[in-house]
Amino acid sequence: MSRTFRIAPSLLSADFARLGEEVRDVVDAGADWLHLDVMDNHYVPNLTVGPLVCQAIRPHTSAPIDVHLMVKPVDRLVPDFAKAGANLISFHPEASEHVDRTIALIKECGCKAGLVLNPATSLSCLDFVLPQLDFVLLMSVNPGFGGQKFIPYTLEKIRQVRSRIDATGRDIWLEVDGGVKTDNIVEIARAGADTFVAGSAIFGAGDYAHTIAAMRAALAGA
Ligand code: DX5
Ligand code: ZN
C-alpha cells in the first residue's frame, strides 16, 4: 500500500528556551511538519504563543508550519499567522461565528485550511464544508495540554471521518492530535489517519530520530 504518512511533532513539548534549535533538530530527525499549538486562556485553559513565535521559528526550517488555533475569536489572528510564515492553519468550529468565512479567509491568506473537531464535537459540522477543507484535524484528547492519554472512542470517529473524506473523492488529509505514541500509531493509521501529531512522545524522548523512525517503521505495517 502506498499511503503517504506525515509526522508532525508538536512544539508544545519542545524546550521553548531553545526553540530554533529544537525545530532544526526535529526536522533533521525526520519530521514532516511542525505543529504549533496556539492557546489563548479563553477557548482553552492554557496560554502559549502568538504569531511572533511562528515568525521566529520560520527561518530555522523549510518544513511546513501547521498552526493549530485554539483561540476565540479566530479571524483576527489568521492573517497574522499567515504573514508569520504559517503554511497550514486549523481552527475549532465552536470558536468561529462563521465557519465558512474563516475557511475562506485562511485560503485567501495562502494557507491550507483545516477544521478541528474535539472528541465530543459532532461530525455534523463537516456536513457542508468538508469539500472546502484541505484537512480535518481530529482531537484524540481534549485540547489545552500536552501529555494526555489517547481517548479510545476517537478511533471510531477517525473511521467515520475517513469514510466521509473518501466519499468526497478529494485528497483531504486526516490528522490526529493527542496521545499519539509509537505503540498506538498503527491502530490510528488503520482507522484512517494519515498525519500524526506527537508532542510528548517525540520531545519527551531523548533521541528524536529514533522515535520518529520507530513511528515510521510501525506505520510501514499499517
Ligand atoms: C493539545 C495539543 C496537542 C498536544 C499533543 O491541545 O493540540 O498538539 O501538544 O501533545 P501529546 O502528543 O503529548 O498528546
Ligand atoms: Zn495541536
Short mmCIF file of C-alpha atoms and ligand atoms in Angstrom, two decimals:
data_model
loop_
_atom_site.label_atom_id
_atom_site.label_comp_id
_atom_site.label_asym_id
_atom_site.label_seq_id
_atom_site.Cartn_x
_atom_site.Cartn_y
_atom_site.Cartn_z
CA MET A 1 0.00 0.00 0.00
CA SER A 2 1.43 3.43 -0.88
CA ARG A 3 -0.34 5.74 1.52
CA THR A 4 1.63 8.82 2.45
CA PHE A 5 2.00 9.31 6.18
CA ARG A 6 3.18 12.53 7.79
CA ILE A 7 4.59 13.01 11.28
CA ALA A 8 4.05 16.43 12.84
CA PRO A 9 5.87 16.90 16.15
CA SER A 10 4.03 19.30 18.46
CA LEU A 11 6.37 22.04 19.62
CA LEU A 12 4.27 22.32 22.79
CA SER A 13 6.56 19.71 24.34
CA ALA A 14 9.80 21.24 22.99
CA ASP A 15 12.24 23.32 25.03
CA PHE A 16 10.95 26.86 24.42
CA ALA A 17 14.22 28.37 25.58
CA ARG A 18 15.90 26.70 22.56
CA LEU A 19 13.07 26.65 20.08
CA GLY A 20 15.08 27.35 16.91
CA GLU A 21 17.47 24.52 17.72
CA GLU A 22 14.58 22.19 18.61
CA VAL A 23 12.94 22.95 15.25
CA ARG A 24 16.14 22.18 13.34
CA ASP A 25 16.81 19.04 15.35
CA VAL A 26 13.34 17.57 14.96
CA VAL A 27 13.24 18.26 11.21
CA ASP A 28 16.70 16.72 10.83
CA ALA A 29 15.32 13.77 12.79
CA GLY A 30 12.69 13.23 10.10
CA ALA A 31 9.66 15.39 10.98
CA ASP A 32 7.42 16.24 8.02
CA TRP A 33 5.54 19.20 9.52
CA LEU A 34 5.92 21.30 12.66
CA HIS A 35 2.75 21.52 14.72
CA LEU A 36 2.38 24.82 16.59
CA ASP A 37 -0.30 24.89 19.31
CA VAL A 38 -1.76 28.35 19.85
CA MET A 39 -3.78 28.62 23.09
CA ASP A 40 -5.48 31.73 24.43
CA ASN A 41 -6.59 31.07 28.04
CA HIS A 42 -10.16 31.64 26.85
CA TYR A 43 -11.15 28.97 24.34
CA VAL A 44 -8.79 26.58 26.18
CA PRO A 45 -7.44 26.84 29.73
CA ASN A 46 -3.82 27.40 28.75
CA LEU A 47 -1.75 30.14 27.17
CA THR A 48 1.03 29.54 24.66
CA VAL A 49 2.35 31.54 21.72
CA GLY A 50 1.33 34.06 19.09
CA PRO A 51 2.48 34.96 15.56
CA LEU A 52 5.76 36.37 16.89
CA VAL A 53 6.97 32.89 17.79
CA CYS A 54 5.84 31.47 14.45
CA GLN A 55 7.84 34.21 12.74
CA ALA A 56 10.84 33.47 14.95
CA ILE A 57 10.98 29.79 14.01
CA ARG A 58 10.27 30.33 10.30
CA PRO A 59 13.92 30.96 9.29
CA HIS A 60 15.02 27.75 11.02
CA THR A 61 13.31 25.37 8.59
CA SER A 62 11.58 24.98 5.27
CA ALA A 63 9.25 22.32 6.72
CA PRO A 64 5.58 23.32 6.71
CA ILE A 65 4.38 25.02 9.92
CA ASP A 66 0.99 23.63 10.94
CA VAL A 67 -0.70 26.20 13.18
CA HIS A 68 -3.44 24.77 15.41
CA LEU A 69 -5.51 27.70 16.64
CA MET A 70 -7.21 27.10 19.98
CA VAL A 71 -8.36 30.70 20.19
CA LYS A 72 -11.66 32.56 20.19
CA PRO A 73 -12.30 34.65 18.16
CA VAL A 74 -10.30 33.16 15.30
CA ASP A 75 -10.39 35.50 12.31
CA ARG A 76 -8.25 38.37 13.52
CA LEU A 77 -5.26 36.06 14.04
CA VAL A 78 -5.41 34.27 10.67
CA PRO A 79 -3.66 36.94 8.55
CA ASP A 80 -1.12 37.49 11.32
CA PHE A 81 -0.10 33.81 11.33
CA ALA A 82 -0.06 33.69 7.53
CA LYS A 83 2.31 36.67 7.47
CA ALA A 84 4.39 35.00 10.18
CA GLY A 85 5.03 32.05 7.86
CA ALA A 86 2.32 29.51 8.66
CA ASN A 87 1.60 27.02 5.86
CA LEU A 88 -1.44 25.31 7.35
CA ILE A 89 -3.96 26.84 9.74
CA SER A 90 -6.72 24.98 11.55
CA PHE A 91 -9.40 26.18 13.94
CA HIS A 92 -12.26 24.84 16.07
CA PRO A 93 -15.81 25.44 14.75
CA GLU A 94 -17.00 26.37 18.27
CA ALA A 95 -14.56 29.27 18.24
CA SER A 96 -15.73 30.86 14.97
CA GLU A 97 -19.06 32.62 14.43
CA HIS A 98 -18.86 31.97 10.68
CA VAL A 99 -17.04 28.76 9.86
CA ASP A 100 -17.33 29.09 6.07
CA ARG A 101 -15.92 32.62 6.23
CA THR A 102 -12.97 31.55 8.37
CA ILE A 103 -12.12 28.71 5.97
CA ALA A 104 -12.21 31.15 3.04
CA LEU A 105 -10.06 33.63 4.94
CA ILE A 106 -7.37 31.03 5.63
CA LYS A 107 -7.25 30.15 1.92
CA GLU A 108 -7.21 33.82 0.85
CA CYS A 109 -4.17 34.21 3.07
CA GLY A 110 -2.45 31.47 1.05
CA CYS A 111 -2.59 28.69 3.67
CA LYS A 112 -4.13 25.23 3.73
CA ALA A 113 -7.33 25.25 5.78
CA GLY A 114 -8.30 22.71 8.42
CA LEU A 115 -11.21 22.27 10.80
CA VAL A 116 -10.50 20.78 14.23
CA LEU A 117 -13.02 18.53 15.96
CA ASN A 118 -12.83 17.97 19.70
CA PRO A 119 -13.53 14.44 20.96
CA ALA A 120 -17.18 15.31 21.69
CA THR A 121 -17.81 17.53 18.64
CA SER A 122 -20.36 16.07 16.25
CA LEU A 123 -19.27 15.19 12.73
CA SER A 124 -22.29 17.15 11.50
CA CYS A 125 -20.10 20.27 11.47
CA LEU A 126 -18.43 18.72 8.40
CA ASP A 127 -21.72 18.29 6.53
CA PHE A 128 -21.45 21.22 4.15
CA VAL A 129 -17.87 22.39 4.48
CA LEU A 130 -15.84 19.19 4.09
CA PRO A 131 -15.17 19.73 0.36
CA GLN A 132 -13.82 23.22 1.14
CA LEU A 133 -11.24 21.85 3.55
CA ASP A 134 -7.66 20.82 2.87
CA PHE A 135 -7.56 18.77 6.06
CA VAL A 136 -9.50 17.68 9.11
CA LEU A 137 -7.75 17.62 12.48
CA LEU A 138 -9.37 15.20 14.90
CA MET A 139 -8.55 15.70 18.57
CA SER A 140 -7.98 12.45 20.42
CA VAL A 141 -7.65 14.34 23.73
CA ASN A 142 -9.38 17.46 24.99
CA PRO A 143 -7.44 20.49 23.75
CA GLY A 144 -5.30 22.53 26.10
CA PHE A 145 -2.43 20.37 27.28
CA GLY A 146 0.25 18.02 26.04
CA GLY A 147 0.92 14.64 27.58
CA GLN A 148 -2.69 13.41 27.90
CA LYS A 149 -3.91 9.89 27.23
CA PHE A 150 -5.43 8.97 23.86
CA ILE A 151 -9.23 8.67 24.18
CA PRO A 152 -10.11 5.25 22.67
CA TYR A 153 -13.58 6.14 21.33
CA THR A 154 -11.97 8.62 18.93
CA LEU A 155 -10.82 5.64 16.82
CA GLU A 156 -14.41 5.15 15.69
CA LYS A 157 -14.59 8.84 14.88
CA ILE A 158 -11.44 8.59 12.76
CA ARG A 159 -13.08 5.73 10.82
CA GLN A 160 -16.22 7.77 10.22
CA VAL A 161 -14.31 10.85 9.07
CA ARG A 162 -12.18 8.67 6.79
CA SER A 163 -15.26 7.34 5.05
CA ARG A 164 -16.72 10.83 4.70
CA ILE A 165 -13.46 12.03 3.15
CA ASP A 166 -13.32 9.04 0.80
CA ALA A 167 -16.90 9.80 -0.28
CA THR A 168 -15.83 13.28 -1.44
CA GLY A 169 -13.23 11.77 -3.78
CA ARG A 170 -10.82 14.53 -2.71
CA ASP A 171 -7.39 14.28 -1.19
CA ILE A 172 -8.34 15.81 2.18
CA TRP A 173 -5.76 14.99 4.86
CA LEU A 174 -6.85 13.43 8.14
CA GLU A 175 -4.64 14.50 11.03
CA VAL A 176 -4.95 13.14 14.58
CA ASP A 177 -3.74 15.07 17.62
CA GLY A 178 -3.32 13.92 21.20
CA GLY A 179 -1.78 10.93 22.93
CA VAL A 180 -0.20 9.56 19.74
CA LYS A 181 2.67 7.19 20.61
CA THR A 182 4.81 4.60 18.86
CA ASP A 183 2.64 1.85 20.31
CA ASN A 184 -0.76 3.17 19.14
CA ILE A 185 0.14 4.86 15.85
CA VAL A 186 -0.66 1.74 13.79
CA GLU A 187 -4.24 1.42 15.02
CA ILE A 188 -4.75 5.15 14.46
CA ALA A 189 -3.42 4.75 10.90
CA ARG A 190 -5.60 1.68 10.31
CA ALA A 191 -8.62 3.69 11.41
CA GLY A 192 -7.82 6.11 8.57
CA ALA A 193 -5.44 8.83 9.76
CA ASP A 194 -2.57 9.90 7.52
CA THR A 195 -0.99 12.67 9.61
CA PHE A 196 0.09 12.25 13.21
CA VAL A 197 0.76 14.98 15.74
CA ALA A 198 3.02 13.81 18.55
CA GLY A 199 4.39 16.08 21.24
CA SER A 200 5.43 14.31 24.42
CA ALA A 201 6.17 11.05 22.55
CA ILE A 202 8.86 12.78 20.47
CA PHE A 203 10.18 15.63 22.61
CA GLY A 204 9.89 13.58 25.79
CA ALA A 205 12.30 11.01 24.34
CA GLY A 206 15.99 11.85 24.16
CA ASP A 207 16.54 10.65 20.61
CA TYR A 208 14.04 12.31 18.26
CA ALA A 209 15.31 10.44 15.18
CA HIS A 210 14.92 7.11 16.95
CA THR A 211 11.30 7.83 17.93
CA ILE A 212 10.32 9.16 14.50
CA ALA A 213 11.99 6.16 12.82
CA ALA A 214 10.12 3.81 15.18
CA MET A 215 6.84 5.53 14.26
CA ARG A 216 7.59 5.19 10.54
CA ALA A 217 8.58 1.54 10.98
CA ALA A 218 5.27 0.91 12.77
CA LEU A 219 3.37 2.76 10.01
CA ALA A 220 5.01 0.58 7.37
CA GLY A 221 2.92 -2.25 8.77
CA ALA A 222 -0.34 -0.27 8.80
C1 DX5 B 1 -3.31 19.68 22.78
C2 DX5 B 1 -2.49 19.96 21.56
C3 DX5 B 1 -1.61 18.87 21.11
C4 DX5 B 1 -0.57 18.40 22.09
C5 DX5 B 1 -0.29 16.98 21.82
O1 DX5 B 1 -4.25 20.71 22.93
O2 DX5 B 1 -3.33 20.30 20.48
O3 DX5 B 1 -1.00 19.21 19.87
O4 DX5 B 1 0.63 19.12 22.02
O5 DX5 B 1 0.57 16.53 22.79
P1 DX5 B 1 0.79 14.97 23.06
O6 DX5 B 1 1.32 14.38 21.80
O7 DX5 B 1 1.78 14.98 24.18
O8 DX5 B 1 -0.54 14.39 23.45
ZN ZN B 2 -2.43 20.57 18.49
#
